[in-house]
C-alpha cells in the first residue's frame, strides 16, 4: 500500500513540475524575419530580436512578422476629372519597419499583417489620384499616374509603420462604353490617316507623271532644235 502511495506522490510531483515548466518556461524563440514583442500584464515592455529570448514567467512574448507581406486589391474604383469611371487591380508588397513594431502592435496588428489597412489605403489613394486627371490624360500619362499613386501610397502607409516594397498595377480600364468609343475613335483616325496617305501617294504619282511629261517634252524640244540647227548648216 505504501509503495502505491509513494508512486502516486511521485506521479503527482512529476505532473506538478511539468505544469510549472509549461507555465513558467522562460525560453522563447524569435524566428528569422520577426521581432518578439514582450508584454507584461498587457503592456509592451520591450522588443526582442531574432534568436533565443529568456523571460521571467510574468512576461509574455508574441512573434511579430517584419517579412514582406502582400495585399491584393481587386478592381479599385475611381473617377476621372471628366467623370469617366475607371478601375484597376493592384498587388502591394510591403513590410513593417523594425523601429515601428511596438507602435503597429499597439495600434493596428498583433502579428504584422496590415492587409486590410493596405487595401483600404490603396483604394483611397487610387480614387484621389485619378480624380486629378481627365480620361485622355490618364491614358496618355500612364507612367506619371503610376508614380503619383506609388508616392501617395508610400506616404499614407508610413502612417501605419509600413514601407512599400513595390506596387504591381494591372487591368487598368475604363467602362465598356468608353473603351468602345476610344476604339471607334482610333479606328476612325486610322482610316483618316490611311486616306491621307493614299492621297499623298496619288499626289506624288501625279507629280511624278507631270515631271516625266515635262522632261519628255523638253527632250523633244531639244531634239527638234538640234535637228533644225543641223539642217541650217
mmCIF file of C-alpha atoms in Angstrom:
data_model
loop_
_atom_site.group_PDB
_atom_site.id
_atom_site.type_symbol
_atom_site.label_atom_id
_atom_site.label_comp_id
_atom_site.label_asym_id
_atom_site.label_seq_id
_atom_site.Cartn_x
_atom_site.Cartn_y
_atom_site.Cartn_z
ATOM 1 C CA UNK A 1 0.000 0.000 0.000
ATOM 2 C CA UNK A 2 2.825 2.400 0.933
ATOM 3 C CA UNK A 3 4.547 1.513 -2.339
ATOM 4 C CA UNK A 4 1.468 2.514 -4.341
ATOM 5 C CA UNK A 5 1.097 5.715 -2.305
ATOM 6 C CA UNK A 6 4.749 6.638 -2.929
ATOM 7 C CA UNK A 7 4.320 6.065 -6.646
ATOM 8 C CA UNK A 8 1.232 8.257 -6.708
ATOM 9 C CA UNK A 9 3.133 11.020 -4.919
ATOM 10 C CA UNK A 10 5.963 10.762 -7.462
ATOM 11 C CA UNK A 11 3.489 10.924 -10.355
ATOM 12 C CA UNK A 12 1.719 13.918 -8.806
ATOM 13 C CA UNK A 13 5.039 15.643 -8.235
ATOM 14 C CA UNK A 14 6.066 14.985 -11.853
ATOM 15 C CA UNK A 15 2.802 16.408 -13.135
ATOM 16 C CA UNK A 16 3.227 19.477 -10.909
ATOM 17 C CA UNK A 17 6.760 20.024 -12.195
ATOM 18 C CA UNK A 18 5.546 19.646 -15.780
ATOM 19 C CA UNK A 19 2.779 22.200 -15.212
ATOM 20 C CA UNK A 20 5.243 24.622 -13.644
ATOM 21 C CA UNK A 21 7.616 24.202 -16.582
ATOM 22 C CA UNK A 22 4.815 24.884 -19.049
ATOM 23 C CA UNK A 23 3.561 27.908 -17.137
ATOM 24 C CA UNK A 24 6.930 29.319 -16.176
ATOM 25 C CA UNK A 25 9.015 28.210 -19.192
ATOM 26 C CA UNK A 26 11.495 31.087 -19.609
ATOM 27 C CA UNK A 27 12.776 30.300 -23.116
ATOM 28 C CA UNK A 28 11.258 31.749 -26.291
ATOM 29 C CA UNK A 29 12.398 31.622 -29.918
ATOM 30 C CA UNK A 30 12.083 34.564 -32.295
ATOM 31 C CA UNK A 31 12.314 33.280 -35.895
ATOM 32 C CA UNK A 32 14.108 34.971 -38.784
ATOM 33 C CA UNK A 33 12.155 37.890 -40.218
ATOM 34 C CA UNK A 34 10.350 38.560 -36.946
ATOM 35 C CA UNK A 35 10.576 40.557 -33.772
ATOM 36 C CA UNK A 36 9.430 39.394 -30.352
ATOM 37 C CA UNK A 37 7.039 41.779 -28.624
ATOM 38 C CA UNK A 38 7.446 41.410 -24.869
ATOM 39 C CA UNK A 39 4.403 42.254 -22.776
ATOM 40 C CA UNK A 40 3.801 42.338 -19.058
ATOM 41 C CA UNK A 41 0.166 42.281 -17.993
ATOM 42 C CA UNK A 42 -0.789 43.539 -21.474
ATOM 43 C CA UNK A 43 1.722 46.391 -21.598
ATOM 44 C CA UNK A 44 4.654 46.366 -24.031
ATOM 45 C CA UNK A 45 7.928 46.320 -22.122
ATOM 46 C CA UNK A 46 10.413 45.561 -24.880
ATOM 47 C CA UNK A 47 11.196 44.185 -28.339
ATOM 48 C CA UNK A 48 13.399 41.125 -28.795
ATOM 49 C CA UNK A 49 15.456 40.484 -31.925
ATOM 50 C CA UNK A 50 15.778 37.195 -33.799
ATOM 51 C CA UNK A 51 17.038 34.226 -31.791
ATOM 52 C CA UNK A 52 16.577 32.978 -28.235
ATOM 53 C CA UNK A 53 14.888 35.137 -25.619
ATOM 54 C CA UNK A 54 14.746 34.399 -21.892
ATOM 55 C CA UNK A 55 11.906 35.980 -19.961
ATOM 56 C CA UNK A 56 10.562 35.770 -16.438
ATOM 57 C CA UNK A 57 7.240 33.927 -16.026
ATOM 58 C CA UNK A 58 5.202 37.136 -15.631
ATOM 59 C CA UNK A 59 6.139 38.290 -19.116
ATOM 60 C CA UNK A 60 4.950 37.012 -22.481
ATOM 61 C CA UNK A 61 6.477 37.119 -25.932
ATOM 62 C CA UNK A 62 4.485 37.410 -29.176
ATOM 63 C CA UNK A 63 6.204 36.897 -32.514
ATOM 64 C CA UNK A 64 5.600 39.791 -34.907
ATOM 65 C CA UNK A 65 6.476 39.456 -38.614
ATOM 66 C CA UNK A 66 8.562 42.097 -40.366
ATOM 67 C CA UNK A 67 8.842 39.996 -43.521
ATOM 68 C CA UNK A 68 7.495 41.224 -46.844
ATOM 69 C CA UNK A 69 3.722 40.828 -46.927
ATOM 70 C CA UNK A 70 1.307 41.105 -49.842
ATOM 71 C CA UNK A 71 -2.081 42.757 -50.160
ATOM 72 C CA UNK A 72 -4.263 42.228 -53.244
ATOM 73 C CA UNK A 73 -6.735 44.889 -54.278
ATOM 74 C CA UNK A 74 -9.195 43.783 -56.934
ATOM 75 C CA UNK A 75 -10.982 46.397 -59.050
ATOM 76 C CA UNK A 76 -10.276 49.529 -57.044
ATOM 77 C CA UNK A 77 -12.673 52.150 -58.382
ATOM 78 C CA UNK A 78 -12.153 55.786 -59.215
ATOM 79 C CA UNK A 79 -13.460 58.562 -61.437
ATOM 80 C CA UNK A 80 -11.537 60.956 -63.676
ATOM 81 C CA UNK A 81 -11.893 64.737 -63.596
ATOM 82 C CA UNK A 82 -14.210 64.467 -66.611
ATOM 83 C CA UNK A 83 -16.411 61.933 -64.777
ATOM 84 C CA UNK A 84 -15.266 58.754 -66.511
ATOM 85 C CA UNK A 85 -15.362 55.661 -64.239
ATOM 86 C CA UNK A 86 -12.058 53.783 -64.083
ATOM 87 C CA UNK A 87 -10.869 50.741 -62.178
ATOM 88 C CA UNK A 88 -7.654 48.829 -61.624
ATOM 89 C CA UNK A 89 -6.367 45.756 -59.804
ATOM 90 C CA UNK A 90 -3.188 46.063 -57.763
ATOM 91 C CA UNK A 91 -0.828 43.999 -55.668
ATOM 92 C CA UNK A 92 1.073 45.878 -52.979
ATOM 93 C CA UNK A 93 4.100 44.313 -51.291
ATOM 94 C CA UNK A 94 5.065 45.926 -48.010
ATOM 95 C CA UNK A 95 6.934 45.290 -44.766
ATOM 96 C CA UNK A 96 6.714 46.736 -41.265
ATOM 97 C CA UNK A 97 9.618 48.988 -40.306
ATOM 98 C CA UNK A 98 11.551 47.287 -37.473
ATOM 99 C CA UNK A 99 11.557 50.512 -35.472
ATOM 100 C CA UNK A 100 7.751 50.735 -35.751
ATOM 101 C CA UNK A 101 6.950 47.262 -34.405
ATOM 102 C CA UNK A 102 5.795 48.417 -30.957
ATOM 103 C CA UNK A 103 3.579 51.155 -32.405
ATOM 104 C CA UNK A 104 1.997 48.851 -35.002
ATOM 105 C CA UNK A 105 1.453 46.102 -32.411
ATOM 106 C CA UNK A 106 -0.233 48.547 -30.076
ATOM 107 C CA UNK A 107 -2.434 50.301 -32.671
ATOM 108 C CA UNK A 108 -3.045 48.092 -35.690
ATOM 109 C CA UNK A 109 -1.922 44.459 -35.667
ATOM 110 C CA UNK A 110 -0.508 41.874 -33.256
ATOM 111 C CA UNK A 111 1.176 39.797 -35.973
ATOM 112 C CA UNK A 112 2.341 42.289 -38.631
ATOM 113 C CA UNK A 113 -0.479 41.665 -41.100
ATOM 114 C CA UNK A 114 -1.805 45.017 -42.319
ATOM 115 C CA UNK A 115 -3.647 43.743 -45.403
ATOM 116 C CA UNK A 116 -6.966 45.342 -44.519
ATOM 117 C CA UNK A 117 -5.319 48.723 -43.883
ATOM 118 C CA UNK A 118 -3.290 48.476 -47.102
ATOM 119 C CA UNK A 119 -6.355 47.571 -49.157
ATOM 120 C CA UNK A 120 -8.345 50.499 -47.764
ATOM 121 C CA UNK A 121 -5.457 52.957 -48.189
ATOM 122 C CA UNK A 122 -4.788 51.803 -51.767
ATOM 123 C CA UNK A 123 -8.435 52.234 -52.769
ATOM 124 C CA UNK A 124 -8.478 55.739 -51.261
ATOM 125 C CA UNK A 125 -5.230 56.759 -52.982
ATOM 126 C CA UNK A 126 -6.356 55.433 -56.366
ATOM 127 C CA UNK A 127 -9.606 57.374 -56.119
ATOM 128 C CA UNK A 128 -7.816 60.594 -55.107
ATOM 129 C CA UNK A 129 -5.136 60.402 -57.814
ATOM 130 C CA UNK A 130 -7.426 59.522 -60.732
ATOM 131 C CA UNK A 131 -9.693 62.446 -59.827
ATOM 132 C CA UNK A 132 -6.811 64.807 -60.759
ATOM 133 C CA UNK A 133 -6.647 63.589 -64.371
ATOM 134 C CA UNK A 134 -9.032 63.578 -67.306
ATOM 135 C CA UNK A 135 -9.585 60.283 -69.080
ATOM 136 C CA UNK A 136 -7.326 61.181 -72.058
ATOM 137 C CA UNK A 137 -4.601 62.345 -69.653
ATOM 138 C CA UNK A 138 -4.913 59.122 -67.674
ATOM 139 C CA UNK A 139 -4.295 57.141 -70.863
ATOM 140 C CA UNK A 140 -1.510 59.345 -72.234
ATOM 141 C CA UNK A 141 0.323 59.806 -68.904
ATOM 142 C CA UNK A 142 0.092 56.282 -67.515
ATOM 143 C CA UNK A 143 3.658 56.319 -66.142
ATOM 144 C CA UNK A 144 3.090 59.610 -64.300
ATOM 145 C CA UNK A 145 -0.210 58.371 -62.861
ATOM 146 C CA UNK A 146 1.506 55.207 -61.581
ATOM 147 C CA UNK A 147 4.266 57.299 -59.996
ATOM 148 C CA UNK A 148 1.687 59.552 -58.312
ATOM 149 C CA UNK A 149 -0.192 56.543 -56.922
ATOM 150 C CA UNK A 150 3.035 54.957 -55.670
ATOM 151 C CA UNK A 151 4.212 58.168 -53.974
ATOM 152 C CA UNK A 152 0.870 58.862 -52.322
ATOM 153 C CA UNK A 153 0.549 55.256 -51.117
ATOM 154 C CA UNK A 154 4.056 55.234 -49.611
ATOM 155 C CA UNK A 155 3.208 58.388 -47.701
ATOM 156 C CA UNK A 156 -0.125 57.016 -46.494
ATOM 157 C CA UNK A 157 1.179 53.591 -45.417
ATOM 158 C CA UNK A 158 4.005 55.224 -43.474
ATOM 159 C CA UNK A 159 1.268 56.257 -41.035
ATOM 160 C CA UNK A 160 0.792 52.545 -40.272
ATOM 161 C CA UNK A 161 4.524 51.916 -39.924
ATOM 162 C CA UNK A 162 4.786 50.108 -43.269
ATOM 163 C CA UNK A 163 7.325 50.511 -46.067
ATOM 164 C CA UNK A 164 6.102 49.892 -49.617
ATOM 165 C CA UNK A 165 8.410 47.499 -51.481
ATOM 166 C CA UNK A 166 6.670 47.587 -54.859
ATOM 167 C CA UNK A 167 3.294 48.042 -56.492
ATOM 168 C CA UNK A 168 2.023 45.989 -59.403
ATOM 169 C CA UNK A 169 -0.825 47.649 -61.319
ATOM 170 C CA UNK A 170 -2.826 45.562 -63.794
ATOM 171 C CA UNK A 171 -6.167 45.509 -65.617
ATOM 172 C CA UNK A 172 -6.268 49.308 -65.831
ATOM 173 C CA UNK A 173 -9.531 50.008 -67.648
ATOM 174 C CA UNK A 174 -12.429 52.367 -68.212
ATOM 175 C CA UNK A 175 -16.080 51.495 -68.663
ATOM 176 C CA UNK A 176 -17.064 49.286 -71.606
ATOM 177 C CA UNK A 177 -18.860 52.175 -73.356
ATOM 178 C CA UNK A 178 -15.884 54.497 -73.038
ATOM 179 C CA UNK A 179 -13.433 51.850 -74.258
ATOM 180 C CA UNK A 180 -15.727 51.179 -77.243
ATOM 181 C CA UNK A 181 -15.778 54.925 -78.009
ATOM 182 C CA UNK A 182 -11.976 55.069 -77.796
ATOM 183 C CA UNK A 183 -11.607 52.071 -80.107
ATOM 184 C CA UNK A 184 -14.052 53.610 -82.561
ATOM 185 C CA UNK A 185 -12.123 56.894 -82.497
ATOM 186 C CA UNK A 186 -8.822 55.083 -83.021
ATOM 187 C CA UNK A 187 -10.316 53.145 -85.941
ATOM 188 C CA UNK A 188 -11.642 56.383 -87.463
ATOM 189 C CA UNK A 189 -8.276 58.085 -87.067
ATOM 190 C CA UNK A 190 -6.536 55.101 -88.641
ATOM 191 C CA UNK A 191 -8.933 55.258 -91.618
ATOM 192 C CA UNK A 192 -8.378 59.021 -91.912
ATOM 193 C CA UNK A 193 -4.621 58.536 -91.794
ATOM 194 C CA UNK A 194 -4.815 55.783 -94.396
ATOM 195 C CA UNK A 195 -6.892 58.071 -96.671
ATOM 196 C CA UNK A 196 -4.419 60.930 -96.207
ATOM 197 C CA UNK A 197 -1.525 58.624 -97.003
ATOM 198 C CA UNK A 198 -3.332 57.353 -100.114
ATOM 199 C CA UNK A 199 -3.998 60.935 -101.225
ATOM 200 C CA UNK A 200 -0.346 61.814 -100.703
ATOM 201 C CA UNK A 201 0.627 58.759 -102.741
ATOM 202 C CA UNK A 202 -1.712 59.752 -105.576
ATOM 203 C CA UNK A 203 -0.424 63.346 -105.495
ATOM 204 C CA UNK A 204 3.168 62.086 -105.539
ATOM 205 C CA UNK A 205 2.372 59.828 -108.510
ATOM 206 C CA UNK A 206 0.714 62.723 -110.331
ATOM 207 C CA UNK A 207 3.714 64.972 -109.684
ATOM 208 C CA UNK A 208 5.984 62.216 -110.926
ATOM 209 C CA UNK A 209 3.928 61.840 -114.124
ATOM 210 C CA UNK A 210 3.995 65.614 -114.673
ATOM 211 C CA UNK A 211 7.736 65.673 -114.133
ATOM 212 C CA UNK A 212 8.212 62.802 -116.595
ATOM 213 C CA UNK A 213 5.979 64.507 -119.153
ATOM 214 C CA UNK A 214 7.851 67.797 -118.742
ATOM 215 C CA UNK A 215 11.161 66.006 -119.104
ATOM 216 C CA UNK A 216 9.934 64.226 -122.231
ATOM 217 C CA UNK A 217 8.639 67.498 -123.656
ATOM 218 C CA UNK A 218 11.954 69.225 -123.012
ATOM 219 C CA UNK A 219 13.773 66.317 -124.594
ATOM 220 C CA UNK A 220 11.513 66.518 -127.637
ATOM 221 C CA UNK A 221 12.090 70.266 -127.956
ATOM 222 C CA UNK A 222 15.813 69.821 -127.572
ATOM 223 C CA UNK A 223 15.841 67.133 -130.248
ATOM 224 C CA UNK A 224 13.809 69.274 -132.600
ATOM 225 C CA UNK A 225 16.087 72.274 -132.060
ATOM 226 C CA UNK A 226 19.125 70.136 -132.667
ATOM 227 C CA UNK A 227 17.661 68.803 -135.925
ATOM 228 C CA UNK A 228 16.722 72.327 -137.066
ATOM 229 C CA UNK A 229 20.240 73.553 -136.375
ATOM 230 C CA UNK A 230 21.692 70.657 -138.330
ATOM 231 C CA UNK A 231 19.510 71.442 -141.362
ATOM 232 C CA UNK A 232 20.587 75.093 -141.395
ATOM 233 C CA UNK A 233 24.199 74.031 -141.545
#
